[in-house]
Amino acid sequence: MHHFHYQHGEMFCEQVAVQNIAAQVGTPFYLYSHATLSHHFGVFDTAFAGIPHLVCFSAKSNSNLAILRIFINLGGGVDIVSGGELYRALQAGAHPGKIVYSGVGKRPEELRYALEQDILLFNIESTQELLALNQIAGQMGKPARIALRVNPDVDPQTHPYISTGLKRHKFGINVDRAVEDYRLAQQLSHLEVVGVDCHIGSQLTELEPFIEALRRVKELIGRLEQENIHIRYLDLGGGLGIQYDQETPPHPQEYGQAIREELQGMDCTLILEPGRVIVGNAGVLVTKVLYTKESEEKHFIIVDAAMNDLARPSLYGSYHAVQPVVEKTRPEIVASLVGPICESGDFLARDRLMPAFQPGELVALMSAGAYGFTMSSNYNSRPRLPEILVHQDEFYVIRERETYEHLIWGEQIPPFLAGPGR
Ligand SMILES: *Cc1c(COP(=O)(O)O)cnc(C)c1O
């Protein structure tokens, strides 16, 4: 369910014509619907009504301050994976007591920063990290609440690059070896063992892997209980998929139902870290056609957005639906939507049936709200895009388009090169 729709052949985001936004901010740009974002968060949260839970939105999927603020206002926490994301979460107004921190490579200064802020939970991914955090907590005289991120060895049946819960992956601690690490953690005097965490992958379209992972985590909690290690927080991570094309992921309600059933009789607070399912279909990337060209075998539609703006197609071969901002009657052709970057991998849609777009036309790449802007770069010295949030009949620039000055921020020509220049 989202709020991008057509009225008289023209695409609207809530009550604002996408065309009007383009006329005012230029192209390309990311566009998000506030109603969709808050609706998605509400549906997800409600799916766990009746059990103690905390929804920590995964900042890496979309970390704009205004977007984070929407979920914070709705009572959500934030799942972070770096010091930078902690900074963003705090700037957006998140309560540190609702922040959880995952990631295999947290640096000492990041651990210190998070401890200083007194975040809810560190999700620890290795024995060495456990020891490092204990040492820092000791130096600071401040105990750290921890969960171990266990790797349940479940195949999430998703793209290999976004699957994380198998033995061969770098994430977490093997679930069978976790008890040892829990014993160790229990002995470390500056750590407070409070939770178990797992996150098996992203864009999951089946419930079974989640349930399988949860069963293995429950088993572990039982074993820990026997050793007098009491688990208060069960963090199930994120990963619920969305529809990009023909996928049929479970509705958050079904996901919540299945998890609630599995959790019956358990006495802990559930933490969830959804990203994509909340923001994915709440955003689009709007771009303008620059040129079209035909080789002997192919049609190319060259647009002003590129792989640096939306990396997912070239990175994972991901599918984003291509839709006209203004509908017209005309033939459809098999074409590739490509950007201006000097790489053959620079495509947004490849060999797809799509309207025969003409130069000057606006095109929307759908479902671009998650891992869109946050994965973008300045490759080819392209300023990063503005982000626009629509609320009912108004739109707000929630991040300005970068300028050429931003591109060279912090760069210096050392004095020995001062020379004559040109
Ligand atoms: C990426 C990530 C998430 C969010 O995943 P989605 O598929 O976007 O829901 C949650 N938790 C952790 C630890 C992650 O790395």
Coordinates of C-alpha atoms and ligand atoms in Angstrom, one line a residue:
M1 CA 0.0 0.0 0.0
H2 CA 1.5 3.3 -1.0
H3 CA 0.4 6.8 -1.9
F4 CA 1.8 7.1 -5.4
H5 CA -1.1 7.1 -7.8
Y6 CA -2.4 8.6 -11.1
Q7 CA -5.0 11.3 -11.5
H8 CA -6.0 12.0 -15.1
G9 CA -2.8 10.3 -16.3
E10 CA -0.5 12.2 -14.0
M11 CA 1.5 10.8 -11.1
F12 CA 0.8 12.2 -7.7
C13 CA 2.5 11.6 -4.4
E14 CA -0.4 12.1 -1.9
Q15 CA -1.9 15.3 -3.2
V16 CA 1.1 16.8 -4.9
A17 CA 1.7 16.4 -8.7
V18 CA 5.2 14.9 -9.1
Q19 CA 5.6 17.1 -12.2
N20 CA 5.3 20.2 -10.1
I21 CA 8.0 19.1 -7.7
A22 CA 10.3 18.4 -10.6
A23 CA 9.6 21.9 -12.0
Q24 CA 10.6 23.4 -8.7
V25 CA 13.6 21.3 -7.5
G26 CA 14.9 20.0 -10.9
T27 CA 15.8 16.4 -11.6
P28 CA 16.8 13.9 -10.5
F29 CA 15.4 13.6 -6.9
Y30 CA 14.2 11.2 -4.3
L31 CA 10.6 11.5 -3.3
Y32 CA 9.0 10.1 -0.2
S33 CA 5.4 10.0 1.0
H34 CA 4.9 10.8 4.7
A35 CA 1.5 9.0 4.7
T36 CA 3.0 5.8 3.4
L37 CA 5.9 6.0 5.8
S38 CA 3.8 6.5 8.9
H39 CA 1.2 3.9 7.7
H40 CA 3.9 1.3 7.1
F41 CA 5.4 1.9 10.5
G42 CA 2.0 1.7 12.2
V43 CA 1.1 -1.5 10.5
F44 CA 4.3 -3.1 11.4
D45 CA 4.1 -1.9 15.0
T46 CA 0.5 -3.0 15.4
A47 CA 1.4 -6.5 14.2
F48 CA 3.2 -7.0 17.5
A49 CA 0.5 -5.4 19.7
G50 CA -0.1 -7.3 22.9
I51 CA 3.5 -8.3 23.5
P52 CA 6.3 -6.2 24.9
H53 CA 8.2 -5.0 21.9
L54 CA 10.3 -2.2 20.4
V55 CA 10.5 -1.4 16.7
C56 CA 14.0 -0.1 16.0
F57 CA 14.0 1.3 12.4
S58 CA 17.1 0.2 10.5
A59 CA 18.8 3.5 9.8
K60 CA 21.0 2.2 7.0
S61 CA 18.0 1.7 4.7
N62 CA 17.2 5.4 4.9
S63 CA 18.9 7.7 7.3
N64 CA 17.6 11.2 6.5
L65 CA 16.9 13.1 9.7
A66 CA 13.3 13.8 8.8
I67 CA 12.6 10.2 7.9
L68 CA 14.1 9.0 11.2
R69 CA 12.0 11.6 13.0
I70 CA 8.8 10.3 11.6
F71 CA 9.4 6.9 13.3
I72 CA 10.8 8.4 16.5
N73 CA 7.6 10.5 16.8
L74 CA 5.6 7.2 16.4
G75 CA 7.5 5.7 19.4
G76 CA 10.1 3.8 17.4
G77 CA 13.8 3.3 18.2
V78 CA 16.7 3.1 15.8
D79 CA 19.0 0.3 14.7
I80 CA 22.4 1.6 13.9
V81 CA 25.5 0.1 12.4
S82 CA 28.1 2.9 12.8
G83 CA 29.0 6.0 14.9
G84 CA 27.8 8.1 12.0
E85 CA 24.3 6.5 12.3
L86 CA 24.3 7.1 16.0
Y87 CA 25.0 10.7 15.4
R88 CA 22.2 10.9 12.9
A89 CA 19.8 9.1 15.2
L90 CA 20.6 11.5 18.1
Q91 CA 20.3 14.5 15.8
A92 CA 16.9 13.3 14.7
G93 CA 15.8 13.1 18.4
A94 CA 16.0 9.4 19.1
H95 CA 16.1 8.4 22.8
P96 CA 19.4 6.6 23.5
G97 CA 17.4 4.1 25.5
K98 CA 15.8 3.0 22.2
I99 CA 19.0 2.6 20.1
V100 CA 20.5 -0.8 19.3
Y101 CA 23.9 -1.1 17.7
S102 CA 24.9 -4.0 15.3
G103 CA 27.9 -4.5 13.0
V104 CA 31.0 -6.7 12.8
G105 CA 33.5 -4.0 12.9
K106 CA 32.7 -1.4 15.5
R107 CA 35.8 0.7 16.2
P108 CA 36.9 1.5 19.8
E109 CA 35.9 5.2 19.4
E110 CA 32.5 4.1 18.1
L111 CA 32.0 1.8 21.1
R112 CA 33.1 4.7 23.4
Y113 CA 30.7 7.1 21.8
A114 CA 27.7 4.7 22.1
L115 CA 28.5 3.9 25.7
E116 CA 28.8 7.6 26.5
Q117 CA 25.3 8.0 25.1
D118 CA 24.1 5.0 27.1
I119 CA 22.4 3.2 24.2
L120 CA 20.0 0.3 25.0
L121 CA 22.0 -2.5 23.5
F122 CA 25.2 -3.5 21.8
N123 CA 24.8 -6.5 19.5
I124 CA 28.2 -8.1 19.7
E125 CA 29.4 -10.1 16.8
S126 CA 32.7 -11.7 18.0
T127 CA 34.6 -12.8 21.1
Q128 CA 37.2 -10.1 20.4
E129 CA 34.6 -7.4 20.3
L130 CA 33.2 -8.7 23.6
L131 CA 36.6 -8.2 25.2
A132 CA 37.1 -4.8 23.6
L133 CA 33.8 -3.5 24.8
N134 CA 34.4 -4.8 28.3
Q135 CA 37.8 -3.0 28.4
I136 CA 36.3 0.3 27.2
A137 CA 33.3 0.0 29.6
G138 CA 35.9 -0.6 32.4
Q139 CA 37.9 2.5 31.5
M140 CA 34.7 4.6 31.4
G141 CA 33.3 3.1 34.6
K142 CA 30.0 2.4 32.8
P143 CA 28.6 -1.1 32.3
A144 CA 27.5 -2.0 28.7
R145 CA 24.3 -3.9 28.0
I146 CA 25.0 -6.6 25.5
A147 CA 23.4 -9.2 23.3
L148 CA 25.3 -11.7 21.2
R149 CA 24.4 -11.7 17.6
V150 CA 24.2 -15.4 16.8
N151 CA 24.3 -16.9 13.4
P152 CA 21.5 -19.5 13.3
D153 CA 22.7 -21.1 10.0
V154 CA 19.4 -20.6 8.3
D155 CA 19.2 -20.0 4.6
P156 CA 17.0 -16.9 4.0
Q157 CA 16.6 -17.8 0.3
T158 CA 17.4 -14.3 -0.9
H159 CA 20.1 -12.7 -3.0
P160 CA 23.6 -13.9 -1.8
Y161 CA 24.8 -10.4 -1.2
I162 CA 22.0 -9.6 1.2
S163 CA 21.9 -12.9 3.0
T164 CA 23.8 -13.0 6.3
G165 CA 22.6 -15.9 8.4
L166 CA 24.7 -18.9 7.1
K167 CA 27.8 -20.3 8.7
R168 CA 30.0 -19.0 5.9
H169 CA 28.9 -15.4 6.5
K170 CA 31.0 -12.9 8.4
F171 CA 28.1 -12.0 10.7
G172 CA 27.4 -13.1 14.2
I173 CA 28.7 -16.0 16.3
N174 CA 27.8 -19.6 15.4
V175 CA 24.8 -20.5 17.5
D176 CA 26.3 -23.7 18.7
R177 CA 29.4 -21.9 20.0
A178 CA 27.5 -19.0 21.5
V179 CA 27.0 -20.6 24.9
E180 CA 30.8 -20.4 25.5
D181 CA 30.8 -16.7 24.6
Y182 CA 27.8 -16.1 26.9
R183 CA 29.7 -17.7 29.7
L184 CA 32.7 -15.5 29.0
A185 CA 30.5 -12.4 28.8
Q186 CA 28.8 -13.3 32.1
Q187 CA 32.3 -13.3 33.7
L188 CA 33.4 -10.0 32.3
S189 CA 32.6 -7.5 35.0
H190 CA 31.8 -4.4 32.9
L191 CA 29.2 -6.2 30.7
E192 CA 25.6 -6.8 31.5
V193 CA 24.3 -9.7 29.4
V194 CA 20.7 -8.9 28.6
G195 CA 19.9 -10.2 25.1
V196 CA 20.2 -12.5 22.1
D197 CA 20.2 -11.1 18.6
C198 CA 20.0 -12.4 15.1
H199 CA 19.5 -11.0 11.6
I200 CA 19.5 -13.5 8.8
G201 CA 19.3 -11.4 5.7
S202 CA 17.2 -8.9 3.7
Q203 CA 14.3 -9.0 1.3
L204 CA 13.0 -12.3 2.7
T205 CA 9.8 -13.3 1.0
E206 CA 9.0 -16.4 3.1
L207 CA 8.2 -16.8 6.8
E208 CA 9.9 -20.1 7.3
P209 CA 13.5 -18.9 7.6
F210 CA 12.4 -16.3 10.2
I211 CA 10.6 -19.0 12.2
E212 CA 13.5 -21.5 11.9
A213 CA 15.9 -18.8 13.2
L214 CA 13.6 -17.9 16.0
R215 CA 13.4 -21.6 17.1
R216 CA 17.1 -21.9 17.2
V217 CA 17.3 -18.7 19.2
K218 CA 14.7 -20.0 21.6
E219 CA 16.7 -23.2 22.1
L220 CA 19.7 -21.1 22.9
I221 CA 17.7 -19.0 25.4
G222 CA 16.6 -22.2 27.1
R223 CA 20.2 -23.5 27.4
L224 CA 21.3 -20.1 28.8
E225 CA 18.5 -20.2 31.3
Q226 CA 20.0 -23.5 32.6
E227 CA 23.3 -21.7 33.2
N228 CA 21.5 -18.9 35.1
I229 CA 22.0 -16.4 32.2
H230 CA 18.7 -14.6 31.9
I231 CA 17.7 -13.1 28.6
R232 CA 15.5 -10.0 28.7
Y233 CA 15.7 -8.9 25.1
L234 CA 15.2 -11.0 22.0
D235 CA 16.3 -9.1 18.9
L236 CA 15.1 -10.7 15.7
G237 CA 16.7 -8.2 13.3
G238 CA 15.0 -7.1 10.1
G239 CA 14.7 -8.5 6.7
L240 CA 11.1 -8.7 5.8
G241 CA 10.8 -8.3 2.0
I242 CA 8.6 -6.1 -0.2
Q243 CA 7.1 -6.3 -3.6
Y244 CA 9.5 -4.8 -6.2
D245 CA 8.2 -6.9 -9.1
Q246 CA 6.3 -10.3 -8.8
E247 CA 7.4 -11.1 -5.3
T248 CA 4.7 -12.0 -2.8
P249 CA 6.2 -11.4 0.6
P250 CA 4.1 -12.1 3.7
H251 CA 2.1 -9.1 5.1
P252 CA 3.6 -7.7 8.3
Q253 CA 0.5 -8.9 10.0
E254 CA 1.2 -12.5 9.1
Y255 CA 4.9 -12.1 10.1
G256 CA 3.8 -10.6 13.4
Q257 CA 1.2 -13.4 14.0
A258 CA 3.7 -16.2 13.3
I259 CA 6.3 -14.6 15.6
R260 CA 3.9 -14.0 18.4
E261 CA 2.7 -17.6 18.2
E262 CA 6.3 -18.8 18.4
L263 CA 7.0 -16.6 21.4
Q264 CA 4.2 -17.7 23.5
G265 CA 5.2 -18.3 27.1
M266 CA 8.5 -16.4 26.7
D267 CA 9.3 -13.7 29.1
C268 CA 11.3 -11.2 27.1
T269 CA 10.9 -7.9 25.2
L270 CA 11.0 -8.4 21.4
I271 CA 13.2 -6.0 19.4
L272 CA 12.6 -5.8 15.6
E273 CA 14.9 -3.9 13.2
P274 CA 12.8 -3.4 10.0
G275 CA 14.2 -1.2 7.2
R276 CA 13.1 -2.0 3.7
V277 CA 9.6 -3.1 4.6
I278 CA 8.9 0.4 6.1
V279 CA 10.6 2.7 3.6
G280 CA 11.1 0.7 0.4
N281 CA 7.7 1.3 -1.2
A282 CA 7.4 4.8 0.3
G283 CA 9.9 6.3 -2.0
V284 CA 10.6 6.8 -5.7
L285 CA 13.5 8.2 -7.7
V286 CA 12.4 10.7 -10.3
T287 CA 14.6 11.2 -13.3
K288 CA 14.4 13.0 -16.7
V289 CA 15.1 11.5 -20.1
L290 CA 18.1 13.2 -21.8
Y291 CA 18.4 11.3 -25.0
T292 CA 17.4 8.1 -26.6
K293 CA 19.6 6.0 -28.9
E294 CA 19.4 2.9 -30.9
S295 CA 22.2 0.5 -31.7
E296 CA 21.6 -2.4 -34.1
E297 CA 20.5 -4.6 -31.3
K298 CA 19.4 -2.3 -28.5
H299 CA 17.3 0.7 -27.5
F300 CA 18.8 2.9 -24.8
I301 CA 17.0 5.5 -22.9
I302 CA 19.5 7.8 -21.3
V303 CA 18.4 9.6 -18.1
D304 CA 19.9 12.0 -15.7
A305 CA 20.0 9.6 -12.8
A306 CA 22.7 7.0 -12.6
M307 CA 24.2 4.0 -10.7
N308 CA 25.8 6.5 -8.2
D309 CA 22.3 7.7 -7.3
L310 CA 20.6 4.3 -7.2
A311 CA 23.1 1.5 -6.9
R312 CA 20.9 -1.5 -6.4
P313 CA 20.3 -2.5 -10.1
S314 CA 24.0 -2.5 -10.9
L315 CA 25.0 -4.0 -7.5
Y316 CA 22.5 -6.8 -7.2
G317 CA 20.7 -6.8 -10.5
S318 CA 17.7 -5.5 -8.6
Y319 CA 14.4 -4.7 -10.2
H320 CA 12.7 -1.3 -9.9
A321 CA 9.5 -0.8 -11.8
V322 CA 9.8 2.0 -14.4
Q323 CA 6.7 4.3 -14.7
P324 CA 5.9 7.4 -16.6
V325 CA 5.2 10.5 -14.5
V326 CA 2.8 11.6 -17.2
E327 CA 1.0 8.8 -19.0
K328 CA 0.6 8.9 -22.8
T329 CA -0.7 6.6 -25.4
R330 CA 2.2 5.2 -27.3
P331 CA 4.0 2.0 -28.1
E332 CA 6.1 0.0 -25.6
I333 CA 9.6 -1.0 -26.5
V334 CA 12.2 -3.3 -25.0
A335 CA 14.8 -0.8 -23.8
S336 CA 17.4 -0.2 -21.2
L337 CA 17.3 2.8 -18.9
V338 CA 20.8 3.9 -18.4
G339 CA 22.6 6.8 -16.8
P340 CA 25.5 9.2 -17.8
I341 CA 28.2 7.3 -15.9
C342 CA 31.2 5.9 -17.8
E343 CA 30.6 2.3 -16.9
S344 CA 28.7 -0.4 -18.8
G345 CA 27.2 -1.5 -15.5
D346 CA 25.5 1.9 -15.2
F347 CA 21.9 0.9 -15.7
L348 CA 18.7 1.4 -13.8
A349 CA 16.6 -1.1 -15.8
R350 CA 17.9 -3.5 -18.4
D351 CA 16.2 -4.9 -21.4
R352 CA 12.7 -4.3 -20.2
L353 CA 9.4 -3.6 -21.9
M354 CA 8.7 0.1 -21.2
P355 CA 7.0 3.0 -22.8
A356 CA 9.0 4.5 -25.6
F357 CA 10.0 7.6 -23.5
Q358 CA 11.1 10.7 -25.3
P359 CA 13.7 13.3 -24.3
G360 CA 12.4 15.7 -21.6
E361 CA 10.0 13.2 -20.1
L362 CA 10.0 12.4 -16.4
V363 CA 10.4 8.8 -15.4
A364 CA 9.8 7.3 -11.9
L365 CA 11.8 4.4 -10.6
M366 CA 9.5 2.8 -8.1
S367 CA 10.3 1.3 -4.6
A368 CA 13.4 3.3 -4.2
G369 CA 12.9 4.4 -0.6
A370 CA 15.2 1.8 0.9
Y371 CA 18.9 1.5 0.2
G372 CA 18.5 4.3 -2.4
F373 CA 19.9 7.6 -1.2
T374 CA 21.9 5.9 1.6
M375 CA 23.9 3.8 -0.9
S376 CA 24.5 6.7 -3.3
S377 CA 27.9 8.2 -4.0
N378 CA 29.6 11.0 -5.7
Y379 CA 31.2 8.8 -8.4
N380 CA 32.0 10.8 -11.6
S381 CA 31.8 13.9 -9.4
R382 CA 28.0 13.9 -9.5
P383 CA 26.4 15.9 -6.6
R384 CA 24.1 13.7 -4.5
L385 CA 20.4 14.2 -5.0
P386 CA 17.9 16.1 -3.0
E387 CA 15.4 14.3 -0.9
I388 CA 11.8 15.5 -0.9
L389 CA 9.1 14.6 1.6
V390 CA 5.4 15.0 0.7
H391 CA 2.9 15.6 3.5
Q392 CA -0.7 15.8 2.1
D393 CA -0.7 18.8 -0.3
E394 CA 2.8 20.2 0.6
F395 CA 6.3 19.1 -0.2
Y396 CA 9.4 19.7 1.9
V397 CA 13.1 19.6 0.8
I398 CA 14.5 17.3 3.6
R399 CA 18.0 17.3 2.0
E400 CA 19.2 19.8 -0.5
R401 CA 20.9 18.9 -3.7
E402 CA 24.6 19.0 -3.3
T403 CA 26.6 21.6 -5.1
Y404 CA 30.0 21.5 -6.8
E405 CA 31.4 23.1 -3.6
H406 CA 30.3 20.0 -1.6
L407 CA 32.1 17.8 -4.1
I408 CA 35.5 19.2 -3.1
W409 CA 34.8 19.7 0.6
G410 CA 38.0 19.1 2.6
E411 CA 40.3 18.7 -0.4
Q412 CA 43.6 20.5 -0.3
I413 CA 46.4 21.1 -2.8
P414 CA 49.6 20.8 -0.7
P415 CA 52.0 23.7 -0.9
F416 CA 54.7 21.8 -2.8
L417 CA 52.2 21.6 -5.7
A418 CA 51.4 25.3 -5.5
G419 CA 53.5 26.0 -8.7
P420 CA 52.3 28.2 -11.4
G421 CA 49.0 26.4 -12.2
R422 CA 47.9 27.1 -15.7
Ligands
LIG1 C1 20.4 -4.2 7.2 C2 20.0 -4.6 8.6 C3 18.6 -4.6 9.0 C4 17.5 -4.1 8.1 O1 17.2 -5.0 7.1 P1 16.0 -4.8 6.2 O2 16.1 -6.0 5.2 O3 16.1 -3.5 5.5 O4 14.8 -4.9 7.0 C5 18.3 -4.9 10.3 N1 19.3 -5.3 11.2 C6 20.6 -5.4 10.8 C7 21.6 -5.9 11.8 C8 21.0 -5.1 9.5 O5 22.2 -5.2 9.1

